[in-house]
PDB file of C-alpha atoms in Angstrom:
ATOM      1  CA  MET A   1     -48.332 -13.052  19.055  1.00  0.00           C
ATOM      2  CA  SER A   2     -47.402  -9.340  18.841  1.00  0.00           C
ATOM      3  CA  LYS A   3     -43.816  -8.106  18.663  1.00  0.00           C
ATOM      4  CA  LYS A   4     -44.057  -6.790  22.213  1.00  0.00           C
ATOM      5  CA  GLN A   5     -45.151 -10.219  23.438  1.00  0.00           C
ATOM      6  CA  ARG A   6     -42.424 -12.150  21.693  1.00  0.00           C
ATOM      7  CA  PRO A   7     -40.099 -14.024  24.035  1.00  0.00           C
ATOM      8  CA  ASP A   8     -36.442 -13.064  24.177  1.00  0.00           C
ATOM      9  CA  LYS A   9     -34.341 -14.647  21.471  1.00  0.00           C
ATOM     10  CA  LYS A  10     -32.248 -17.609  22.578  1.00  0.00           C
ATOM     11  CA  TYR A  11     -28.614 -16.738  23.192  1.00  0.00           C
ATOM     12  CA  THR A  12     -25.984 -18.928  21.532  1.00  0.00           C
ATOM     13  CA  ILE A  13     -22.796 -19.513  23.510  1.00  0.00           C
ATOM     14  CA  PRO A  14     -19.889 -18.581  21.208  1.00  0.00           C
ATOM     15  CA  ASN A  15     -17.299 -21.104  20.141  1.00  0.00           C
ATOM     16  CA  PRO A  16     -13.792 -19.753  20.956  1.00  0.00           C
ATOM     17  CA  LYS A  17     -12.423 -21.432  17.811  1.00  0.00           C
ATOM     18  CA  LYS A  18     -15.043 -19.974  15.491  1.00  0.00           C
ATOM     19  CA  LYS A  19     -13.818 -17.430  12.976  1.00  0.00           C
ATOM     20  CA  HIS A  20     -16.033 -14.346  12.704  1.00  0.00           C
ATOM     21  CA  LEU A  21     -15.265 -13.530   9.067  1.00  0.00           C
ATOM     22  CA  LEU A  22     -17.736 -10.652   8.657  1.00  0.00           C
ATOM     23  CA  TRP A  23     -16.691  -9.091  11.946  1.00  0.00           C
ATOM     24  CA  LYS A  24     -13.050  -9.320  10.864  1.00  0.00           C
ATOM     25  CA  VAL A  25     -13.947  -7.321   7.775  1.00  0.00           C
ATOM     26  CA  LEU A  26     -15.773  -4.720   9.873  1.00  0.00           C
ATOM     27  CA  SER A  27     -12.840  -4.625  12.285  1.00  0.00           C
ATOM     28  CA  VAL A  28     -10.738  -3.048   9.542  1.00  0.00           C
ATOM     29  CA  PHE A  29     -13.034  -0.002   9.650  1.00  0.00           C
ATOM     30  CA  ILE A  30     -12.882   0.027  13.457  1.00  0.00           C
ATOM     31  CA  ARG A  31      -9.099   0.240  13.260  1.00  0.00           C
ATOM     32  CA  ILE A  32      -9.387   3.207  10.914  1.00  0.00           C
ATOM     33  CA  LYS A  33     -11.657   5.146  13.281  1.00  0.00           C
ATOM     34  CA  ALA A  34     -10.253   3.945  16.602  1.00  0.00           C
ATOM     35  CA  LYS A  35      -6.541   3.829  15.927  1.00  0.00           C
ATOM     36  CA  ARG A  36      -4.372   1.504  17.993  1.00  0.00           C
ATOM     37  CA  PRO A  37      -4.098   2.855  21.553  1.00  0.00           C
ATOM     38  CA  GLU A  38      -1.158   2.736  23.883  1.00  0.00           C
ATOM     39  CA  ILE A  39      -1.930  -0.168  26.209  1.00  0.00           C
ATOM     40  CA  ILE A  40      -0.705   0.265  29.771  1.00  0.00           C
ATOM     41  CA  ASN A  41      -0.985  -3.039  31.634  1.00  0.00           C
ATOM     42  CA  LEU A  42      -0.504  -2.336  35.323  1.00  0.00           C
ATOM     43  CA  ALA A  43      -1.293  -5.968  36.133  1.00  0.00           C
ATOM     44  CA  GLY A  44       2.190  -6.716  34.820  1.00  0.00           C
ATOM     45  CA  GLU A  45       1.256 -10.155  33.550  1.00  0.00           C
ATOM     46  CA  GLU A  46      -0.939 -12.007  31.113  1.00  0.00           C
ATOM     47  CA  LEU A  47      -4.547 -11.605  32.160  1.00  0.00           C
ATOM     48  CA  GLU A  48      -6.343 -14.625  33.563  1.00  0.00           C
ATOM     49  CA  ASP A  49      -8.764 -16.459  31.263  1.00  0.00           C
ATOM     50  CA  LYS A  50     -11.283 -16.919  34.062  1.00  0.00           C
ATOM     51  CA  SER A  51     -11.712 -13.250  34.896  1.00  0.00           C
ATOM     52  CA  ILE A  52     -13.963 -10.210  34.694  1.00  0.00           C
ATOM     53  CA  ILE A  53     -12.963  -6.878  33.172  1.00  0.00           C
ATOM     54  CA  VAL A  54     -14.898  -3.770  34.256  1.00  0.00           C
ATOM     55  CA  ALA A  55     -14.439  -0.859  31.873  1.00  0.00           C
ATOM     56  CA  ASN A  56     -15.890   2.481  30.883  1.00  0.00           C
ATOM     57  CA  HIS A  57     -18.100   2.440  27.803  1.00  0.00           C
ATOM     58  CA  SER A  58     -16.244   5.381  26.197  1.00  0.00           C
ATOM     59  CA  ALA A  59     -19.456   6.575  24.511  1.00  0.00           C
ATOM     60  CA  LYS A  60     -20.300   4.116  21.733  1.00  0.00           C
ATOM     61  CA  SER A  61     -16.645   3.488  20.834  1.00  0.00           C
ATOM     62  CA  GLY A  62     -15.611   1.333  23.778  1.00  0.00           C
ATOM     63  CA  PRO A  63     -16.994  -2.139  23.010  1.00  0.00           C
ATOM     64  CA  PRO A  64     -15.720  -2.403  19.402  1.00  0.00           C
ATOM     65  CA  ALA A  65     -12.346  -0.855  20.303  1.00  0.00           C
ATOM     66  CA  PHE A  66     -11.952  -3.238  23.226  1.00  0.00           C
ATOM     67  CA  ASP A  67     -12.813  -6.154  20.962  1.00  0.00           C
ATOM     68  CA  VAL A  68     -10.153  -5.127  18.451  1.00  0.00           C
ATOM     69  CA  TYR A  69      -7.348  -4.034  20.780  1.00  0.00           C
ATOM     70  CA  PHE A  70      -7.808  -5.586  24.229  1.00  0.00           C
ATOM     71  CA  PRO A  71      -5.070  -8.200  24.915  1.00  0.00           C
ATOM     72  CA  LYS A  72      -7.612 -11.007  25.297  1.00  0.00           C
ATOM     73  CA  LYS A  73     -10.731 -11.931  23.377  1.00  0.00           C
ATOM     74  CA  THR A  74     -13.670 -11.390  25.730  1.00  0.00           C
ATOM     75  CA  ALA A  75     -17.421 -11.821  25.773  1.00  0.00           C
ATOM     76  CA  LYS A  76     -19.137  -8.542  26.626  1.00  0.00           C
ATOM     77  CA  TRP A  77     -22.313  -7.619  28.435  1.00  0.00           C
ATOM     78  CA  GLY A  78     -24.675  -5.494  26.359  1.00  0.00           C
ATOM     79  CA  ALA A  79     -28.259  -4.220  26.442  1.00  0.00           C
ATOM     80  CA  HIS A  80     -30.654  -7.079  25.733  1.00  0.00           C
ATOM     81  CA  GLU A  81     -32.651  -4.924  23.304  1.00  0.00           C
ATOM     82  CA  MET A  82     -29.662  -4.888  20.954  1.00  0.00           C
ATOM     83  CA  LEU A  83     -29.726  -8.676  20.878  1.00  0.00           C
ATOM     84  CA  GLY A  84     -33.482  -8.894  20.385  1.00  0.00           C
ATOM     85  CA  TYR A  85     -35.738  -8.644  17.352  1.00  0.00           C
ATOM     86  CA  TYR A  86     -35.266  -5.966  14.699  1.00  0.00           C
ATOM     87  CA  SER A  87     -38.009  -3.727  16.099  1.00  0.00           C
ATOM     88  CA  GLN A  88     -36.361  -3.809  19.539  1.00  0.00           C
ATOM     89  CA  ARG A  89     -32.936  -2.999  18.133  1.00  0.00           C
ATOM     90  CA  LYS A  90     -34.199  -0.094  16.038  1.00  0.00           C
ATOM     91  CA  ALA A  91     -36.198   1.431  18.905  1.00  0.00           C
ATOM     92  CA  TYR A  92     -33.295   1.104  21.353  1.00  0.00           C
ATOM     93  CA  LEU A  93     -30.859   2.748  18.944  1.00  0.00           C
ATOM     94  CA  ARG A  94     -33.247   5.597  18.124  1.00  0.00           C
ATOM     95  CA  ASP A  95     -34.723   6.390  21.527  1.00  0.00           C
ATOM     96  CA  VAL A  96     -32.167   5.239  24.091  1.00  0.00           C
ATOM     97  CA  LEU A  97     -28.666   5.187  22.616  1.00  0.00           C
ATOM     98  CA  ASN A  98     -28.882   8.132  20.236  1.00  0.00           C
ATOM     99  CA  ILE A  99     -31.308  10.487  22.003  1.00  0.00           C
ATOM    100  CA  LYS A 100     -30.973   9.649  25.698  1.00  0.00           C
ATOM    101  CA  LYS A 101     -27.313   8.644  25.975  1.00  0.00           C
ATOM    102  CA  LEU A 102     -25.547  10.324  23.045  1.00  0.00           C
ATOM    103  CA  LYS A 103     -27.800  13.416  23.167  1.00  0.00           C
ATOM    104  CA  LYS A 104     -28.601  13.314  19.428  1.00  0.00           C
ATOM    105  CA  LYS A 105     -31.596  15.195  18.079  1.00  0.00           C
ATOM    106  CA  PRO A 106     -34.739  13.213  17.219  1.00  0.00           C
ATOM    107  CA  GLY A 107     -35.918  13.311  13.631  1.00  0.00           C
ATOM    108  CA  LEU A 108     -35.862  11.563  10.291  1.00  0.00           C
ATOM    109  CA  TRP A 109     -32.074  11.199  10.134  1.00  0.00           C
ATOM    110  CA  ASN A 110     -31.941   9.580  13.554  1.00  0.00           C
ATOM    111  CA  SER A 111     -34.775   7.227  12.620  1.00  0.00           C
ATOM    112  CA  PHE A 112     -33.184   6.315   9.282  1.00  0.00           C
ATOM    113  CA  LYS A 113     -29.736   5.696  10.762  1.00  0.00           C
ATOM    114  CA  SER A 114     -31.236   3.626  13.588  1.00  0.00           C
ATOM    115  CA  ALA A 115     -33.172   1.533  11.089  1.00  0.00           C
ATOM    116  CA  VAL A 116     -30.056   0.795   9.031  1.00  0.00           C
ATOM    117  CA  VAL A 117     -27.765   0.103  11.979  1.00  0.00           C
ATOM    118  CA  GLY A 118     -30.465  -2.008  13.641  1.00  0.00           C
ATOM    119  CA  LEU A 119     -30.656  -4.151  10.535  1.00  0.00           C
ATOM    120  CA  LEU A 120     -26.903  -4.749  10.368  1.00  0.00           C
ATOM    121  CA  ASN A 121     -26.300  -4.875  14.122  1.00  0.00           C
ATOM    122  CA  PRO A 122     -26.328  -8.703  14.565  1.00  0.00           C
ATOM    123  CA  ILE A 123     -23.033  -8.928  12.643  1.00  0.00           C
ATOM    124  CA  PRO A 124     -20.850  -6.846  15.012  1.00  0.00           C
ATOM    125  CA  TYR A 125     -22.726  -7.999  18.104  1.00  0.00           C
ATOM    126  CA  GLY A 126     -22.176 -11.618  17.149  1.00  0.00           C
ATOM    127  CA  GLY A 127     -18.537 -10.944  16.339  1.00  0.00           C
ATOM    128  CA  MET A 128     -17.973  -9.195  19.666  1.00  0.00           C
ATOM    129  CA  TRP A 129     -19.638 -12.047  21.590  1.00  0.00           C
ATOM    130  CA  MET A 130     -22.158  -9.742  23.257  1.00  0.00           C
ATOM    131  CA  VAL A 131     -24.169 -11.252  26.108  1.00  0.00           C
ATOM    132  CA  PRO A 132     -27.680  -9.828  26.718  1.00  0.00           C
ATOM    133  CA  THR A 133     -28.154  -8.134  30.095  1.00  0.00           C
ATOM    134  CA  PHE A 134     -31.518  -7.486  31.726  1.00  0.00           C
ATOM    135  CA  PRO A 135     -32.676  -4.948  34.338  1.00  0.00           C
ATOM    136  CA  ASP A 136     -35.038  -7.402  36.027  1.00  0.00           C
ATOM    137  CA  GLY A 137     -35.316 -11.024  37.140  1.00  0.00           C
ATOM    138  CA  ARG A 138     -34.084 -12.179  33.745  1.00  0.00           C
ATOM    139  CA  LEU A 139     -30.603 -11.194  34.923  1.00  0.00           C
ATOM    140  CA  ILE A 140     -30.365 -14.848  35.932  1.00  0.00           C
ATOM    141  CA  LYS A 141     -30.063 -15.625  32.211  1.00  0.00           C
ATOM    142  CA  THR A 142     -27.093 -13.272  31.914  1.00  0.00           C
ATOM    143  CA  LEU A 143     -25.433 -14.927  34.897  1.00  0.00           C
ATOM    144  CA  ARG A 144     -26.032 -18.399  33.459  1.00  0.00           C
ATOM    145  CA  TYR A 145     -24.622 -17.473  30.033  1.00  0.00           C
ATOM    146  CA  SER A 146     -21.629 -15.769  31.638  1.00  0.00           C
ATOM    147  CA  THR A 147     -20.894 -18.760  33.866  1.00  0.00           C
ATOM    148  CA  GLU A 148     -20.860 -21.043  30.826  1.00  0.00           C
ATOM    149  CA  LEU A 149     -18.434 -18.700  29.085  1.00  0.00           C
ATOM    150  CA  LEU A 150     -16.134 -18.521  32.110  1.00  0.00           C
ATOM    151  CA  ASP A 151     -16.176 -22.322  32.275  1.00  0.00           C
ATOM    152  CA  LYS A 152     -14.814 -22.226  28.706  1.00  0.00           C
ATOM    153  CA  ASP A 153     -12.038 -19.848  29.844  1.00  0.00           C
ATOM    154  CA  ILE A 154     -13.614 -16.865  28.078  1.00  0.00           C
ATOM    155  CA  PRO A 155     -13.230 -13.653  30.140  1.00  0.00           C
ATOM    156  CA  ILE A 156     -16.299 -11.469  30.669  1.00  0.00           C
ATOM    157  CA  MET A 157     -16.085  -7.736  29.985  1.00  0.00           C
ATOM    158  CA  VAL A 158     -18.695  -5.545  31.680  1.00  0.00           C
ATOM    159  CA  PHE A 159     -19.529  -1.855  31.189  1.00  0.00           C
ATOM    160  CA  PRO A 160     -21.348  -1.257  34.486  1.00  0.00           C
ATOM    161  CA  GLU A 161     -21.567   2.534  34.432  1.00  0.00           C
ATOM    162  CA  ASN A 162     -24.927   4.226  34.898  1.00  0.00           C
ATOM    163  CA  SER A 163     -25.329   5.995  31.549  1.00  0.00           C
ATOM    164  CA  ASN A 164     -28.996   6.944  31.933  1.00  0.00           C
ATOM    165  CA  ASP A 165     -27.966  10.601  31.782  1.00  0.00           C
ATOM    166  CA  GLY A 166     -25.400  10.049  29.042  1.00  0.00           C
ATOM    167  CA  TYR A 167     -21.838   8.765  28.895  1.00  0.00           C
ATOM    168  CA  LYS A 168     -19.334  10.619  31.066  1.00  0.00           C
ATOM    169  CA  THR A 169     -15.552  10.863  31.128  1.00  0.00           C
ATOM    170  CA  VAL A 170     -15.514  10.549  34.922  1.00  0.00           C
ATOM    171  CA  LEU A 171     -17.968   7.820  35.884  1.00  0.00           C
ATOM    172  CA  THR A 172     -20.528   8.434  38.614  1.00  0.00           C
ATOM    173  CA  GLU A 173     -22.058   5.045  39.448  1.00  0.00           C
ATOM    174  CA  PHE A 174     -21.533   1.327  38.802  1.00  0.00           C
ATOM    175  CA  PHE A 175     -24.397  -1.154  38.774  1.00  0.00           C
ATOM    176  CA  PRO A 176     -23.410  -4.232  40.844  1.00  0.00           C
ATOM    177  CA  GLY A 177     -24.398  -6.987  38.390  1.00  0.00           C
ATOM    178  CA  PHE A 178     -20.778  -8.040  37.893  1.00  0.00           C
ATOM    179  CA  ILE A 179     -20.425  -8.407  41.669  1.00  0.00           C
ATOM    180  CA  ILE A 180     -23.335 -10.855  41.636  1.00  0.00           C
ATOM    181  CA  LEU A 181     -21.610 -12.821  38.859  1.00  0.00           C
ATOM    182  CA  ALA A 182     -18.358 -13.010  40.844  1.00  0.00           C
ATOM    183  CA  GLU A 183     -20.235 -14.152  43.963  1.00  0.00           C
ATOM    184  CA  LYS A 184     -22.176 -16.771  42.016  1.00  0.00           C
ATOM    185  CA  TYR A 185     -19.020 -18.169  40.443  1.00  0.00           C
ATOM    186  CA  TYR A 186     -17.274 -18.298  43.800  1.00  0.00           C
ATOM    187  CA  ARG A 187     -20.145 -20.205  45.386  1.00  0.00           C
ATOM    188  CA  ALA A 188     -20.300 -22.699  42.523  1.00  0.00           C
ATOM    189  CA  ASN A 189     -16.588 -23.229  41.882  1.00  0.00           C
ATOM    190  CA  GLY A 190     -14.649 -21.848  44.840  1.00  0.00           C
ATOM    191  CA  ILE A 191     -12.806 -19.440  42.510  1.00  0.00           C
ATOM    192  CA  ASP A 192     -12.551 -15.788  43.490  1.00  0.00           C
ATOM    193  CA  LEU A 193     -12.348 -14.326  39.993  1.00  0.00           C
ATOM    194  CA  PRO A 194      -9.794 -11.579  39.397  1.00  0.00           C
ATOM    195  CA  ILE A 195     -11.584  -8.412  38.280  1.00  0.00           C
ATOM    196  CA  TYR A 196      -9.491  -5.957  36.276  1.00  0.00           C
ATOM    197  CA  PRO A 197     -10.515  -2.260  36.316  1.00  0.00           C
ATOM    198  CA  THR A 198      -9.889  -0.782  32.859  1.00  0.00           C
ATOM    199  CA  TYR A 199     -10.173   2.663  31.280  1.00  0.00           C
ATOM    200  CA  TYR A 200     -10.153   3.550  27.572  1.00  0.00           C
ATOM    201  CA  HIS A 201      -9.981   6.980  25.954  1.00  0.00           C
ATOM    202  CA  LEU A 202     -10.668   7.028  22.209  1.00  0.00           C
ATOM    203  CA  LYS A 203      -9.171  10.391  21.256  1.00  0.00           C
ATOM    204  CA  LYS A 204      -6.040  10.168  23.370  1.00  0.00           C
ATOM    205  CA  ARG A 205      -5.601   6.529  22.308  1.00  0.00           C
ATOM    206  CA  ILE A 206      -4.883   5.208  25.791  1.00  0.00           C
ATOM    207  CA  MET A 207      -6.113   1.933  27.282  1.00  0.00           C
ATOM    208  CA  VAL A 208      -5.139   1.303  30.907  1.00  0.00           C
ATOM    209  CA  ILE A 209      -5.595  -2.085  32.581  1.00  0.00           C
ATOM    210  CA  GLY A 210      -5.409  -1.970  36.366  1.00  0.00           C
ATOM    211  CA  LYS A 211      -4.224  -4.569  38.839  1.00  0.00           C
ATOM    212  CA  PRO A 212      -6.804  -7.268  39.649  1.00  0.00           C
ATOM    213  CA  MET A 213      -9.116  -6.778  42.601  1.00  0.00           C
ATOM    214  CA  TYR A 214     -11.036  -9.568  44.326  1.00  0.00           C
ATOM    215  CA  VAL A 215     -14.615  -9.457  45.565  1.00  0.00           C
ATOM    216  CA  GLN A 216     -14.076 -11.911  48.433  1.00  0.00           C
ATOM    217  CA  ASP A 217     -11.393  -9.662  49.932  1.00  0.00           C
ATOM    218  CA  MET A 218     -14.010  -6.913  50.176  1.00  0.00           C
ATOM    219  CA  VAL A 219     -16.718  -9.266  51.395  1.00  0.00           C
ATOM    220  CA  LYS A 220     -14.415 -10.109  54.305  1.00  0.00           C
ATOM    221  CA  GLU A 221     -14.302  -6.386  55.089  1.00  0.00           C
ATOM    222  CA  GLY A 222     -18.068  -6.463  55.454  1.00  0.00           C
ATOM    223  CA  LEU A 223     -18.789  -4.316  52.396  1.00  0.00           C
ATOM    224  CA  THR A 224     -22.149  -4.483  50.630  1.00  0.00           C
ATOM    225  CA  ARG A 225     -22.440  -5.076  46.879  1.00  0.00           C
ATOM    226  CA  GLU A 226     -23.013  -1.376  46.312  1.00  0.00           C
ATOM    227  CA  GLU A 227     -19.916  -0.496  48.353  1.00  0.00           C
ATOM    228  CA  ILE A 228     -17.851  -3.054  46.450  1.00  0.00           C
ATOM    229  CA  ALA A 229     -19.107  -1.659  43.144  1.00  0.00           C
ATOM    230  CA  LYS A 230     -18.039   1.806  44.376  1.00  0.00           C
ATOM    231  CA  ARG A 231     -14.520   0.470  45.006  1.00  0.00           C
ATOM    232  CA  TYR A 232     -14.320  -0.650  41.392  1.00  0.00           C
ATOM    233  CA  LEU A 233     -15.805   2.639  40.200  1.00  0.00           C
ATOM    234  CA  ASP A 234     -13.082   4.532  42.054  1.00  0.00           C
ATOM    235  CA  ALA A 235     -10.417   2.212  40.652  1.00  0.00           C
ATOM    236  CA  VAL A 236     -11.539   2.840  37.065  1.00  0.00           C
ATOM    237  CA  ASN A 237     -11.771   6.602  37.618  1.00  0.00           C
ATOM    238  CA  ASN A 238      -8.313   6.612  39.206  1.00  0.00           C
ATOM    239  CA  LEU A 239      -6.899   5.084  36.016  1.00  0.00           C
ATOM    240  CA  TYR A 240      -8.321   8.107  34.194  1.00  0.00           C
ATOM    241  CA  TYR A 241      -6.946  10.578  36.749  1.00  0.00           C
ATOM    242  CA  ASP A 242      -3.484   8.989  36.851  1.00  0.00           C
ATOM    243  CA  TYR A 243      -2.901   8.070  33.210  1.00  0.00           C
ATOM    244  CA  VAL A 244      -5.233  10.159  31.018  1.00  0.00           C
ATOM    245  CA  GLN A 245      -6.179  13.432  32.714  1.00  0.00           C
ATOM    246  CA  GLY A 246      -3.677  16.167  32.045  1.00  0.00           C
ATOM    247  CA  LYS A 247      -2.352  14.498  28.904  1.00  0.00           C
ATOM    248  CA  ARG A 248      -2.486  16.685  25.845  1.00  0.00           C
ATOM    249  CA  PHE A 249      -4.309  16.136  22.560  1.00  0.00           C
ATOM    250  CA  ASN A 250      -3.822  18.490  19.621  1.00  0.00           C
ATOM    251  CA  GLY A 251      -2.446  21.130  21.986  1.00  0.00           C
ATOM    252  CA  LYS A 252      -5.341  20.935  24.446  1.00  0.00           C
ATOM    253  CA  ALA A 253      -5.450  19.354  27.876  1.00  0.00           C
ATOM    254  CA  ILE A 254      -7.346  16.106  27.577  1.00  0.00           C
ATOM    255  CA  GLU A 255     -10.001  17.193  30.078  1.00  0.00           C
ATOM    256  CA  GLU A 256     -10.939  19.968  27.638  1.00  0.00           C
ATOM    257  CA  VAL A 257     -11.676  17.476  24.873  1.00  0.00           C
ATOM    258  CA  GLU A 258     -15.081  15.828  24.813  1.00  0.00           C
ATOM    259  CA  GLU A 259     -15.323  12.191  23.794  1.00  0.00           C
ATOM    260  CA  LYS A 260     -17.686  11.517  20.890  1.00  0.00           C
TER     261      LYS A 260
END
C-alpha cells in the first residue's frame, strides 16, 4: 500500500488526567516566545467545561499560546495532515503552512525546516490535544471525536477562519464546522453549548474572551449556518476592534504592526 493510499491514523481520545511531560518542557520555550498576555474575560465567569471556543489562529502562534495561557485546557481542531503520517506532515508544513499561508519562500531551507518540524510535530500536537479536521465527508470523524471530548467535559477550541490566502489580523470568513458540532450536540443531548468568541494578539500580548453566544438562539431567528458563522466572525473581529486596534506597541499603533 502506497503512502498516498494509507488510511488516516486512528485518533486517540486524550485522558484529562494524563501528564504531557514532553509538552510541558516545550511549553517553557513557548512562554519565552509568546510572553504571558493580558487576559480580558468579558464573560465575567469561569468558562463552561462543555463549551466551544472560536478563536483567530494568530498566524502559527495561536494554538500553542492558547494551550499555555487560556484559562481552561481545551482540545483543538487542527488540519488532519498534521496528525497523519510523516510524509503528510512534512508536505503540509512545506507547501501549505509555510508557502501558502505564511508566505515563506520555497527552497532548501523551507524543505529542511519542514522535515525537522514534521518529525517532531507529534509531541506538541499530542500535548495540545489536537483533533484532526477534514474538508470532506470525513468531518463526521471530527464531530464524533469532539462529542466524546465534550462528554468528558473537555472544551473544544476551533480556529474556523479561512486562511487559504494567508492569516489576517481582521478575519474575512468562518467555516461553519463548529456550528455543525453545536447542532449535533444539541440534538443528541439537548444542550445548547455556549460558544465563546476569542481574539489573541501575540505582539500586543492581549487575549480577549467574549461573552458566550448560543447557536439555537440564532436558529430561532431563521439564520442559516453560514449566517450564524458570520455572526461569530463579527464577534471575534469586534473583540479586535474594541480591545486591540488602536493600542500601541513600541510606539506604533497596533494596526501598523504585522503579526508574524
